[in-house]
Every structure is written in structure tokens, then in C-alpha cells.
Amino acid sequence: MLRELRKKLIRHYSGSFFITLVVVLSVLFLFVKNMLYATATEDINDILHYEKKKITGEEQMVPFTKEKDRDRGRKHAHLYYVEVIKNGKATELPRGHIARSKEEQAFRAFAESQSCCQKQGGTDEWKEKDGREEHFVYASLPLSSDSFLIVGKDISSVHEKVEHWFFVLALIGMGALVLSVIMGDRLARKAMKPIIRNVESQKAFVADASHELRTPLSIFSASLEVLAQEEKETLSEFSKETLTEMQEEVRQMSTLVDRLLLSAKMEEGGVALHKEVFSLRALIGQVLANYEKKEKHTRLHFTCDDNDFAIEADVMRMKELLYILIDNSLKYSNDSEPVTLSLTYNGGHRITLAVRDRGPGITEENLPFLFDRFYRAEKGRSKKTGGVGLGLAIAKAIVDQHGGKLSVQSTVGEGTTFTVQLVGLR
């Protein structure tokens, strides 16, 4: 139980820390990415309006006569491309514009495939013959009814920066995952300390109380047996009935104490298994024969095929498991409803034991906690059901010790089925 709780706490703390960090890194990545692309989009819009003014004559075009102007022209040649598209075909470039022929041809082919107008700036890419990708942002404006201006800017370096930024954040995320697990484990250890102390105190109390109660209960039970034997002729009917009820209560109390002690030992791993090979089918027959003596045999039905269903297990623990499951089904079903046991092979060496009743069933919200110690789906106690929620917890521990699996399926109003899966020796 504590191991499962610790795992849940680690998953909770680690998951919360990691998700928070992933959200922060994602927001940071999107912020930087949008900022870089927004800058490129703003630049391409400025270039678009500048080139339109040059073509329409609003901006005076001066030849690159000075060295500074020629440098500016060469710089712009590497930064953006300009095309005028008329009736779907590119016209001559505006006078004074310098461009690299290979990239200009690729952009010209792209521009001829576009329609006016992308005013806010869009992004696209093309591949060079060597497989290298070129990324660019473009925008366009109409010049006349049959022509428009389109400009593009190479943003491959910006795209590389975004990819590099994503790679860096991915590495940080992987490191954060490891860090979140370490942090989750430390936080879980810290949170578990008071729980472990309380559970250990509870275990010690249960074990000590069980030991202390066994002796007086044994003496009390023996005294009642002597009284029943020696004074049975002189006791009235009311006294005999009272004596019988006292013996039944002592028996139930002894069973409770034994189960408390067994549960405490199992929690500490102090119950050793004495395994031997035997027939599970024959053991079920013996248990049902004991119920037959108690006049409950009319409600118990057992079905299986001709196999012996040989297993290697602890006979006493398996018998305890059967008593717990059968008692539970008998308690929580009507006296007129049958309890069915079935034994089958479920693929290869897997043996499946199913105990089914037609009782009121268990609600879905109670099913996950059914095998916890001291948990009862029915909060109120009655004389018929009794119990304190230890039986199924012990049954689960027995099955786990044998490397098996205990599960439950239930439908409200239809009944409950407990299924035990064990490894057979077929």
C-alpha cells in the first residue's frame, strides 16, 4: 500500500512540475518565434511599400553612383527579391534592383504561381538542387487591374534560429524530465515520512493488540465449551441460546484477531509460504464439504472440467483465500440466491477461479478501494455481514504472494464476480 502511494505521489509531483515547465518553455518558444517572424513580416511590408513607391514614381530612383549606395544595393540583393506580375507573367525587374540570379529565378517561378494580394506577409519555402531549403516571407500589392507587385525576403537564417531555439528547449525539456522525477521522488519521500510513522505505529498496535487478545479469547472460549458440556442439562432454553450466541461471538472475535495478526505479518512480509503441489479442484471440494456440514451447501455450485488443476502453492493460504471469497459472497447475497464457483484454464498454464454471486452489487466508485485494509463498501454493519474490511485485503495479499492476480467485476442490481488467476502445472 505504501509503495503504491509513493508511486502515485512521485507521478503527481513529477507530472505537475514537468507540465508546468513544458508550458513555460512552450510559451517562451512561441514568444521568441512570433517575435522573429513578426520582425521579418514588418520588414517585408516596409520593403513592399518602398518598392511600390519606386515603381509608381513616388520615390525617386537614383543610380548607385556612390560606393555607399552600391554597397546598399549589394546588401539588399541578398535580403529581398522583387517581381512585377502582369497577366500571370513576370515583367522586367525595376531599374536599380540587384538580385542573385538563381534565387531570383526560384522566386520568380513562385511569384508567377501566386495571385494578388498578400498584404500582411506570408511564408513559404523551396528546395535547391542540393536539397537545401530556402525559407522566405513575401507580400504583394496591386499596381493596376492586371498587374501586382510581389516582394520576398530570405528568412532562412531566422528559420535556422527558430530550429536551433527549439532544439535547445527540447534538450532543456529532457533535462527537466529527469529533474522532475528526482524532485518528485524527494518530495514524495518527504510527504511519506509522517504517513510511514503513522502506519508503522498502527501496525505495531494491531500486532500487539492481536497477541494480547488471543490468550484471553482462548480462555474465554474454553470456559464456554466447558460450561456448555457440564451444565447443558441444567440450563434453560434461554440460557442455552445465550450460550450459543456467546460462543458464536467469541468465534467471530477469534477470527478477527487472527486476521488482524495475519494482515500485520503480511504487511511486514513475515508470512513464509510452504509451497507444495496439489489439486486446486480437490481443495475446493474439501472446502465445499465443510460448508455442507454448516447447511450452506444448497447455495454453493461448483463447475469445472475433468482436469486436476494442479498448482504449486501454500495449501493453508489457498484454503484461507477460498473461505474469504466464499464467505464474502454468501454474506452479501440473499439466502435464496446461489453462489457459483468455476475453475477453468485460461490459455496455457493460467488457471482462472471465479466466485460469482447475485447480490446487490458494488458501486463503481467503491471498486478501486475494495482490497484496501479496513475498507467496507457498506458503511453500516449488520449482524449478517459483520466484518471490518480485512478479508479481501488478506485475499489480495495471498494472491499477490503466489504471483497471481485478484480482480473484481460488479454490476449494481446483478451481482459481483471475484476472479483469481494463478499459474498452473498443466
Short mmCIF file of C-alpha atoms in Angstrom, two decimals:
data_model
loop_
_atom_site.label_atom_id
_atom_site.label_comp_id
_atom_site.label_asym_id
_atom_site.label_seq_id
_atom_site.Cartn_x
_atom_site.Cartn_y
_atom_site.Cartn_z
CA MET A 1 0.00 0.00 0.00
CA LEU A 2 2.76 2.45 0.94
CA ARG A 3 4.73 1.54 -2.18
CA GLU A 4 1.73 2.30 -4.39
CA LEU A 5 1.09 5.54 -2.53
CA ARG A 6 4.69 6.62 -3.01
CA LYS A 7 4.50 5.86 -6.74
CA LYS A 8 1.31 7.92 -7.03
CA LEU A 9 2.93 10.83 -5.19
CA ILE A 10 6.03 10.67 -7.42
CA ARG A 11 3.84 10.66 -10.53
CA HIS A 12 1.79 13.55 -9.18
CA TYR A 13 4.72 15.76 -8.16
CA SER A 14 6.83 14.91 -11.22
CA GLY A 15 3.90 15.36 -13.59
CA SER A 16 2.90 18.71 -12.09
CA PHE A 17 6.48 20.04 -12.18
CA PHE A 18 7.14 18.77 -15.71
CA ILE A 19 3.84 20.01 -17.16
CA THR A 20 4.41 23.45 -15.63
CA LEU A 21 7.92 23.61 -17.09
CA VAL A 22 6.72 22.41 -20.52
CA VAL A 23 4.05 25.12 -20.56
CA VAL A 24 6.63 27.78 -19.64
CA LEU A 25 9.10 26.55 -22.30
CA SER A 26 6.33 26.34 -24.92
CA VAL A 27 5.20 29.89 -24.20
CA LEU A 28 8.82 31.07 -24.34
CA PHE A 29 9.40 29.28 -27.66
CA LEU A 30 6.23 30.67 -29.24
CA PHE A 31 7.04 34.16 -27.97
CA VAL A 32 10.55 34.16 -29.50
CA LYS A 33 9.32 32.52 -32.71
CA ASN A 34 6.49 35.00 -33.19
CA MET A 35 8.81 37.90 -32.38
CA LEU A 36 11.34 36.82 -35.03
CA TYR A 37 8.70 36.22 -37.69
CA ALA A 38 6.86 39.41 -36.77
CA THR A 39 10.06 41.38 -37.34
CA ALA A 40 10.52 39.72 -40.74
CA THR A 41 6.89 40.44 -41.66
CA GLU A 42 7.25 44.08 -40.66
CA ASP A 43 10.40 44.36 -42.78
CA ILE A 44 8.74 42.83 -45.86
CA ASN A 45 5.81 45.25 -45.59
CA ASP A 46 8.22 48.20 -45.42
CA ILE A 47 10.07 46.85 -48.46
CA LEU A 48 6.77 46.32 -50.32
CA HIS A 49 5.68 49.92 -49.90
CA TYR A 50 9.15 51.20 -50.69
CA GLU A 51 9.30 49.23 -53.96
CA LYS A 52 5.80 50.32 -54.92
CA LYS A 53 6.78 53.95 -54.49
CA LYS A 54 9.83 53.38 -56.71
CA ILE A 55 7.76 51.78 -59.46
CA THR A 56 4.98 54.35 -59.35
CA GLY A 57 7.49 57.21 -59.24
CA GLU A 58 6.61 58.33 -55.75
CA GLU A 59 10.17 57.53 -54.67
CA GLN A 60 12.96 58.95 -56.85
CA MET A 61 15.26 56.21 -58.12
CA VAL A 62 18.88 57.32 -58.06
CA PRO A 63 21.52 55.14 -59.74
CA PHE A 64 24.12 53.63 -57.46
CA THR A 65 26.82 56.16 -58.23
CA LYS A 66 28.40 56.34 -54.81
CA GLU A 67 30.30 53.47 -53.21
CA LYS A 68 27.94 53.56 -50.19
CA ASP A 69 24.91 53.20 -52.47
CA ARG A 70 26.47 50.29 -54.34
CA ASP A 71 27.12 48.57 -51.01
CA ARG A 72 23.50 49.15 -50.01
CA GLY A 73 22.39 47.67 -53.32
CA ARG A 74 24.54 44.56 -52.85
CA LYS A 75 23.26 44.19 -49.30
CA HIS A 76 19.63 44.45 -50.41
CA ALA A 77 20.32 41.97 -53.19
CA HIS A 78 20.97 39.34 -50.59
CA LEU A 79 17.98 40.31 -48.47
CA TYR A 80 14.93 40.50 -50.74
CA TYR A 81 13.54 39.85 -54.24
CA VAL A 82 11.09 41.92 -56.29
CA GLU A 83 8.80 40.86 -59.14
CA VAL A 84 6.04 42.61 -61.05
CA ILE A 85 3.45 40.12 -62.26
CA LYS A 86 1.26 41.06 -65.21
CA ASN A 87 -1.35 38.64 -66.50
CA GLY A 88 0.36 35.81 -64.63
CA LYS A 89 3.84 36.50 -66.09
CA ALA A 90 6.81 38.28 -64.55
CA THR A 91 7.98 41.51 -66.21
CA GLU A 92 11.41 43.10 -66.09
CA LEU A 93 12.74 43.93 -62.64
CA PRO A 94 12.56 47.57 -61.58
CA ARG A 95 15.55 49.63 -62.60
CA GLY A 96 18.23 49.77 -59.96
CA HIS A 97 17.37 46.47 -58.26
CA ILE A 98 20.14 43.87 -57.96
CA ALA A 99 19.36 40.19 -57.30
CA ARG A 100 21.11 36.84 -57.35
CA SER A 101 20.01 35.03 -60.49
CA LYS A 102 19.46 31.52 -59.07
CA GLU A 103 17.36 32.66 -56.14
CA GLU A 104 15.62 35.27 -58.27
CA GLN A 105 14.57 32.63 -60.78
CA ALA A 106 13.14 30.44 -57.98
CA PHE A 107 11.25 33.38 -56.52
CA ARG A 108 10.04 34.43 -59.98
CA ALA A 109 8.56 30.96 -60.54
CA PHE A 110 6.90 31.15 -57.17
CA ALA A 111 5.59 34.68 -57.81
CA GLU A 112 4.03 33.66 -61.14
CA SER A 113 2.04 30.98 -59.29
CA GLN A 114 0.57 33.50 -56.85
CA SER A 115 -2.42 35.79 -57.05
CA CYS A 116 -2.72 39.25 -55.54
CA CYS A 117 -2.64 40.09 -52.74
CA GLN A 118 -0.89 39.00 -49.52
CA LYS A 119 -0.66 42.34 -47.73
CA GLN A 120 0.25 41.17 -44.25
CA GLY A 121 3.05 38.83 -45.27
CA GLY A 122 3.01 35.07 -45.78
CA THR A 123 5.76 32.46 -45.51
CA ASP A 124 6.82 29.68 -47.88
CA GLU A 125 9.87 27.66 -48.89
CA TRP A 126 11.57 25.99 -51.84
CA LYS A 127 14.34 23.42 -52.17
CA GLU A 128 17.60 23.96 -54.00
CA LYS A 129 19.06 21.27 -56.23
CA ASP A 130 21.45 20.29 -53.47
CA GLY A 131 18.48 19.61 -51.17
CA ARG A 132 18.97 22.75 -49.10
CA GLU A 133 15.75 24.51 -48.10
CA GLU A 134 15.27 28.24 -48.61
CA HIS A 135 12.67 29.92 -46.44
CA PHE A 136 11.22 33.32 -47.22
CA VAL A 137 8.44 35.73 -46.32
CA TYR A 138 6.53 37.56 -49.05
CA ALA A 139 3.85 40.22 -49.54
CA SER A 140 2.11 41.80 -52.54
CA LEU A 141 0.15 44.90 -53.59
CA PRO A 142 -1.87 45.68 -56.73
CA LEU A 143 -0.36 48.06 -59.29
CA SER A 144 -3.21 48.02 -61.81
CA SER A 145 -6.20 45.90 -62.73
CA ASP A 146 -3.99 43.27 -64.41
CA SER A 147 -0.70 43.55 -62.51
CA PHE A 148 0.63 43.45 -58.99
CA LEU A 149 3.92 43.83 -57.15
CA ILE A 150 5.27 40.99 -55.04
CA VAL A 151 8.38 41.12 -52.87
CA GLY A 152 10.06 38.37 -50.89
CA LYS A 153 12.72 38.28 -48.22
CA ASP A 154 15.04 35.38 -47.40
CA ILE A 155 14.45 34.34 -43.77
CA SER A 156 16.43 31.08 -43.83
CA SER A 157 18.67 32.42 -41.07
CA VAL A 158 15.59 33.27 -38.99
CA HIS A 159 14.21 29.77 -39.58
CA GLU A 160 17.55 28.27 -38.52
CA LYS A 161 17.47 30.35 -35.35
CA VAL A 162 13.95 29.08 -34.58
CA GLU A 163 15.02 25.46 -35.17
CA HIS A 164 18.10 25.97 -33.00
CA TRP A 165 15.96 27.55 -30.29
CA PHE A 166 13.53 24.60 -30.46
CA PHE A 167 16.44 22.12 -30.20
CA VAL A 168 17.83 23.96 -27.15
CA LEU A 169 14.43 24.00 -25.45
CA ALA A 170 13.93 20.30 -26.26
CA LEU A 171 17.23 19.49 -24.52
CA ILE A 172 16.15 21.63 -21.58
CA GLY A 173 12.84 19.74 -21.54
CA MET A 174 14.61 16.38 -21.44
CA GLY A 175 16.75 17.59 -18.58
CA ALA A 176 13.62 18.93 -16.89
CA LEU A 177 12.01 15.49 -17.17
CA VAL A 178 14.91 13.89 -15.30
CA LEU A 179 14.92 16.74 -12.79
CA SER A 180 11.15 16.45 -12.28
CA VAL A 181 11.47 12.73 -11.45
CA ILE A 182 14.25 13.47 -8.94
CA MET A 183 12.26 16.33 -7.41
CA GLY A 184 9.11 14.20 -7.36
CA ASP A 185 10.93 11.38 -5.57
CA ARG A 186 12.35 13.76 -2.95
CA LEU A 187 9.01 15.44 -2.35
CA ALA A 188 7.28 12.06 -2.15
CA ARG A 189 9.83 10.84 0.42
CA LYS A 190 9.27 13.96 2.49
CA ALA A 191 5.49 13.66 2.27
CA MET A 192 5.62 9.95 3.12
CA LYS A 193 7.58 10.31 6.36
CA PRO A 194 4.63 11.15 8.65
CA ILE A 195 2.46 8.62 6.84
CA ILE A 196 5.05 5.89 7.32
CA ARG A 197 5.36 6.74 11.01
CA ASN A 198 1.59 6.53 11.47
CA VAL A 199 1.31 3.28 9.52
CA GLU A 200 4.18 1.70 11.44
CA SER A 201 2.54 2.74 14.72
CA GLN A 202 -0.74 1.27 13.53
CA LYS A 203 0.95 -1.98 12.53
CA ALA A 204 2.67 -2.25 15.90
CA PHE A 205 -0.59 -1.57 17.71
CA VAL A 206 -2.54 -4.12 15.65
CA ALA A 207 0.13 -6.80 16.14
CA ASP A 208 0.45 -6.15 19.88
CA ALA A 209 -3.32 -6.00 20.39
CA SER A 210 -3.82 -9.22 18.44
CA HIS A 211 -1.24 -11.03 20.53
CA GLU A 212 -2.71 -9.69 23.79
CA LEU A 213 -6.27 -10.64 22.81
CA ARG A 214 -5.56 -14.18 21.68
CA THR A 215 -4.88 -15.55 25.19
CA PRO A 216 -8.00 -14.20 26.95
CA LEU A 217 -10.15 -15.17 23.97
CA SER A 218 -8.79 -18.72 24.07
CA ILE A 219 -9.50 -18.94 27.82
CA PHE A 220 -12.98 -17.49 27.37
CA SER A 221 -13.76 -19.87 24.51
CA ALA A 222 -12.54 -22.89 26.50
CA SER A 223 -14.63 -21.80 29.51
CA LEU A 224 -17.73 -21.56 27.36
CA GLU A 225 -17.07 -25.03 25.96
CA VAL A 226 -16.74 -26.47 29.49
CA LEU A 227 -19.89 -24.69 30.59
CA ALA A 228 -21.81 -25.99 27.61
CA GLN A 229 -20.68 -29.55 28.26
CA GLU A 230 -21.12 -29.72 32.04
CA GLU A 231 -24.22 -27.57 32.55
CA LYS A 232 -26.19 -28.33 29.41
CA GLU A 233 -28.74 -30.43 31.33
CA THR A 234 -29.47 -27.73 33.91
CA LEU A 235 -29.53 -24.69 31.59
CA SER A 236 -32.84 -23.27 30.43
CA GLU A 237 -33.60 -22.84 26.75
CA PHE A 238 -32.92 -19.12 27.01
CA SER A 239 -29.56 -19.77 28.70
CA LYS A 240 -28.62 -22.33 26.05
CA GLU A 241 -29.48 -19.84 23.31
CA THR A 242 -27.47 -17.13 25.07
CA LEU A 243 -24.53 -19.51 25.48
CA THR A 244 -24.64 -20.39 21.78
CA GLU A 245 -24.66 -16.71 20.80
CA MET A 246 -21.68 -16.05 23.08
CA GLN A 247 -19.75 -18.93 21.51
CA GLU A 248 -20.53 -17.54 18.03
CA GLU A 249 -19.38 -14.06 19.05
CA VAL A 250 -16.16 -15.47 20.53
CA ARG A 251 -15.57 -17.42 17.31
CA GLN A 252 -16.04 -14.27 15.22
CA MET A 253 -13.76 -12.30 17.53
CA SER A 254 -11.09 -15.01 17.31
CA THR A 255 -11.34 -14.93 13.51
CA LEU A 256 -11.00 -11.15 13.55
CA VAL A 257 -7.94 -11.29 15.82
CA ASP A 258 -6.33 -13.99 13.67
CA ARG A 259 -6.92 -11.95 10.54
CA LEU A 260 -5.57 -8.81 12.16
CA LEU A 261 -2.41 -10.66 13.11
CA LEU A 262 -2.13 -12.28 9.66
CA SER A 263 -2.64 -8.93 7.93
CA ALA A 264 0.06 -7.28 10.06
CA LYS A 265 2.50 -10.10 9.30
CA MET A 266 1.76 -9.93 5.57
CA GLU A 267 2.35 -6.18 5.54
CA GLU A 268 5.79 -6.79 7.02
CA GLY A 269 6.47 -9.76 4.74
CA GLY A 270 6.72 -12.05 7.74
CA VAL A 271 4.45 -14.83 6.40
CA ALA A 272 6.51 -17.56 4.76
CA LEU A 273 4.88 -19.74 2.13
CA HIS A 274 5.15 -23.53 2.40
CA LYS A 275 4.53 -24.48 -1.19
CA GLU A 276 3.61 -27.95 -2.37
CA VAL A 277 1.98 -29.43 -5.46
CA PHE A 278 -1.71 -30.26 -5.04
CA SER A 279 -5.01 -30.27 -6.92
CA LEU A 280 -6.90 -27.00 -6.61
CA ARG A 281 -10.04 -28.81 -7.68
CA ALA A 282 -9.70 -31.28 -4.78
CA LEU A 283 -9.05 -28.43 -2.31
CA ILE A 284 -12.21 -26.66 -3.41
CA GLY A 285 -14.08 -29.93 -2.90
CA GLN A 286 -12.82 -30.12 0.69
CA VAL A 287 -13.83 -26.54 1.43
CA LEU A 288 -17.30 -27.08 -0.04
CA ALA A 289 -17.65 -30.26 2.07
CA ASN A 290 -17.05 -28.13 5.18
CA TYR A 291 -19.77 -25.72 4.08
CA GLU A 292 -22.06 -28.69 3.52
CA LYS A 293 -21.77 -29.53 7.20
CA LYS A 294 -22.90 -26.00 8.00
CA GLU A 295 -26.02 -26.49 5.84
CA LYS A 296 -24.97 -23.88 3.30
CA HIS A 297 -24.37 -26.37 0.54
CA THR A 298 -27.68 -25.68 -1.16
CA ARG A 299 -26.45 -22.26 -2.29
CA LEU A 300 -22.98 -23.28 -3.47
CA HIS A 301 -22.49 -24.57 -7.03
CA PHE A 302 -19.15 -25.69 -8.43
CA THR A 303 -18.38 -26.22 -12.13
CA CYS A 304 -15.15 -27.36 -13.80
CA ASP A 305 -13.90 -29.83 -16.40
CA ASP A 306 -12.05 -33.11 -15.81
CA ASN A 307 -8.62 -31.56 -15.18
CA ASP A 308 -6.98 -31.75 -11.74
CA PHE A 309 -5.86 -28.10 -11.95
CA ALA A 310 -2.54 -28.84 -10.25
CA ILE A 311 -0.74 -25.86 -8.74
CA GLU A 312 2.29 -25.28 -6.53
CA ALA A 313 1.16 -23.16 -3.61
CA ASP A 314 0.66 -22.97 0.15
CA VAL A 315 -2.35 -25.16 0.95
CA MET A 316 -3.32 -23.27 4.11
CA ARG A 317 -3.15 -19.88 2.40
CA MET A 318 -5.18 -21.16 -0.57
CA LYS A 319 -7.79 -22.56 1.79
CA GLU A 320 -7.93 -19.21 3.60
CA LEU A 321 -8.41 -17.49 0.24
CA LEU A 322 -11.34 -19.75 -0.65
CA TYR A 323 -13.04 -19.23 2.70
CA ILE A 324 -12.71 -15.45 2.40
CA LEU A 325 -14.16 -15.28 -1.11
CA ILE A 326 -17.00 -17.72 -0.43
CA ASP A 327 -17.89 -16.11 2.92
CA ASN A 328 -17.94 -12.70 1.29
CA SER A 329 -20.28 -13.86 -1.48
CA LEU A 330 -22.58 -15.62 0.98
CA LYS A 331 -22.75 -12.56 3.25
CA TYR A 332 -23.61 -10.08 0.55
CA SER A 333 -26.29 -12.04 -1.31
CA ASN A 334 -29.78 -13.18 -0.49
CA ASP A 335 -30.27 -16.56 1.18
CA SER A 336 -32.25 -17.75 -1.84
CA GLU A 337 -29.63 -16.77 -4.41
CA PRO A 338 -26.87 -19.25 -5.43
CA VAL A 339 -23.11 -18.65 -5.26
CA THR A 340 -21.24 -20.17 -8.20
CA LEU A 341 -17.60 -21.27 -8.29
CA SER A 342 -15.98 -22.09 -11.63
CA LEU A 343 -12.50 -23.36 -12.45
CA THR A 344 -11.07 -23.12 -15.96
CA TYR A 345 -7.81 -22.95 -17.88
CA ASN A 346 -7.39 -19.58 -19.50
CA GLY A 347 -4.75 -20.04 -22.14
CA GLY A 348 -1.69 -22.23 -21.50
CA HIS A 349 -0.94 -22.70 -17.81
CA ARG A 350 -3.17 -19.91 -16.48
CA ILE A 351 -5.88 -21.14 -14.09
CA THR A 352 -8.91 -18.91 -13.51
CA LEU A 353 -11.07 -19.31 -10.42
CA ALA A 354 -14.27 -17.26 -10.43
CA VAL A 355 -16.63 -16.80 -7.47
CA ARG A 356 -19.91 -15.18 -8.52
CA ASP A 357 -22.92 -14.09 -6.50
CA ARG A 358 -26.21 -12.46 -7.44
CA GLY A 359 -26.25 -9.93 -4.64
CA PRO A 360 -26.90 -6.19 -4.78
CA GLY A 361 -23.55 -5.49 -6.44
CA ILE A 362 -20.93 -2.84 -5.70
CA THR A 363 -20.99 0.72 -6.99
CA GLU A 364 -18.25 1.79 -9.39
CA GLU A 365 -16.76 4.37 -7.01
CA ASN A 366 -16.17 1.67 -4.36
CA LEU A 367 -14.42 -0.87 -6.62
CA PRO A 368 -10.91 0.73 -6.61
CA PHE A 369 -10.75 0.58 -2.79
CA LEU A 370 -12.28 -2.84 -2.25
CA PHE A 371 -8.96 -4.54 -1.45
CA ASP A 372 -7.75 -1.87 0.99
CA ARG A 373 -7.48 -2.80 4.65
CA PHE A 374 -10.49 -1.83 6.80
CA TYR A 375 -12.44 -0.61 3.76
CA ARG A 376 -16.12 -1.51 3.57
CA ALA A 377 -18.36 -0.62 0.64
CA GLU A 378 -21.31 -0.98 3.03
CA LYS A 379 -20.53 1.55 5.74
CA GLY A 380 -23.16 0.31 8.19
CA ARG A 381 -22.60 -3.03 9.93
CA SER A 382 -25.29 -5.64 10.32
CA LYS A 383 -25.35 -8.93 12.19
CA LYS A 384 -25.38 -10.76 8.87
CA THR A 385 -22.46 -9.05 7.16
CA GLY A 386 -20.31 -8.13 10.15
CA GLY A 387 -16.60 -7.83 9.38
CA VAL A 388 -14.27 -4.85 9.46
CA GLY A 389 -12.90 -4.91 5.90
CA LEU A 390 -9.90 -7.22 6.36
CA GLY A 391 -10.92 -10.33 4.42
CA LEU A 392 -10.49 -9.07 0.86
CA ALA A 393 -7.24 -7.27 1.76
CA ILE A 394 -5.84 -10.60 3.05
CA ALA A 395 -7.16 -12.39 -0.06
CA LYS A 396 -5.36 -9.89 -2.29
CA ALA A 397 -2.12 -10.32 -0.29
CA ILE A 398 -2.34 -14.13 -0.58
CA VAL A 399 -2.85 -14.00 -4.36
CA ASP A 400 -0.01 -11.48 -4.75
CA GLN A 401 2.33 -13.69 -2.72
CA HIS A 402 1.64 -16.52 -5.17
CA GLY A 403 2.33 -14.33 -8.21
CA GLY A 404 -1.32 -14.27 -9.24
CA LYS A 405 -3.94 -11.61 -9.84
CA LEU A 406 -7.18 -10.93 -7.99
CA SER A 407 -9.78 -8.73 -9.68
CA VAL A 408 -13.45 -7.89 -9.26
CA GLN A 409 -16.27 -7.05 -11.65
CA SER A 410 -19.62 -5.90 -10.33
CA THR A 411 -22.91 -4.53 -11.62
CA VAL A 412 -25.34 -2.90 -9.25
CA GLY A 413 -28.51 -4.99 -9.03
CA GLU A 414 -26.97 -8.00 -10.80
CA GLY A 415 -24.12 -9.26 -8.62
CA THR A 416 -20.37 -9.46 -8.17
CA THR A 417 -17.67 -11.76 -9.53
CA PHE A 418 -14.23 -12.19 -7.94
CA THR A 419 -11.66 -13.65 -10.33
CA VAL A 420 -8.38 -15.26 -9.25
CA GLN A 421 -5.71 -16.02 -11.84
CA LEU A 422 -2.91 -18.42 -10.87
CA VAL A 423 -0.13 -20.27 -12.67
CA GLY A 424 -0.95 -23.95 -13.03
CA LEU A 425 1.23 -27.00 -13.71
CA ARG A 426 -0.66 -28.29 -16.71
#
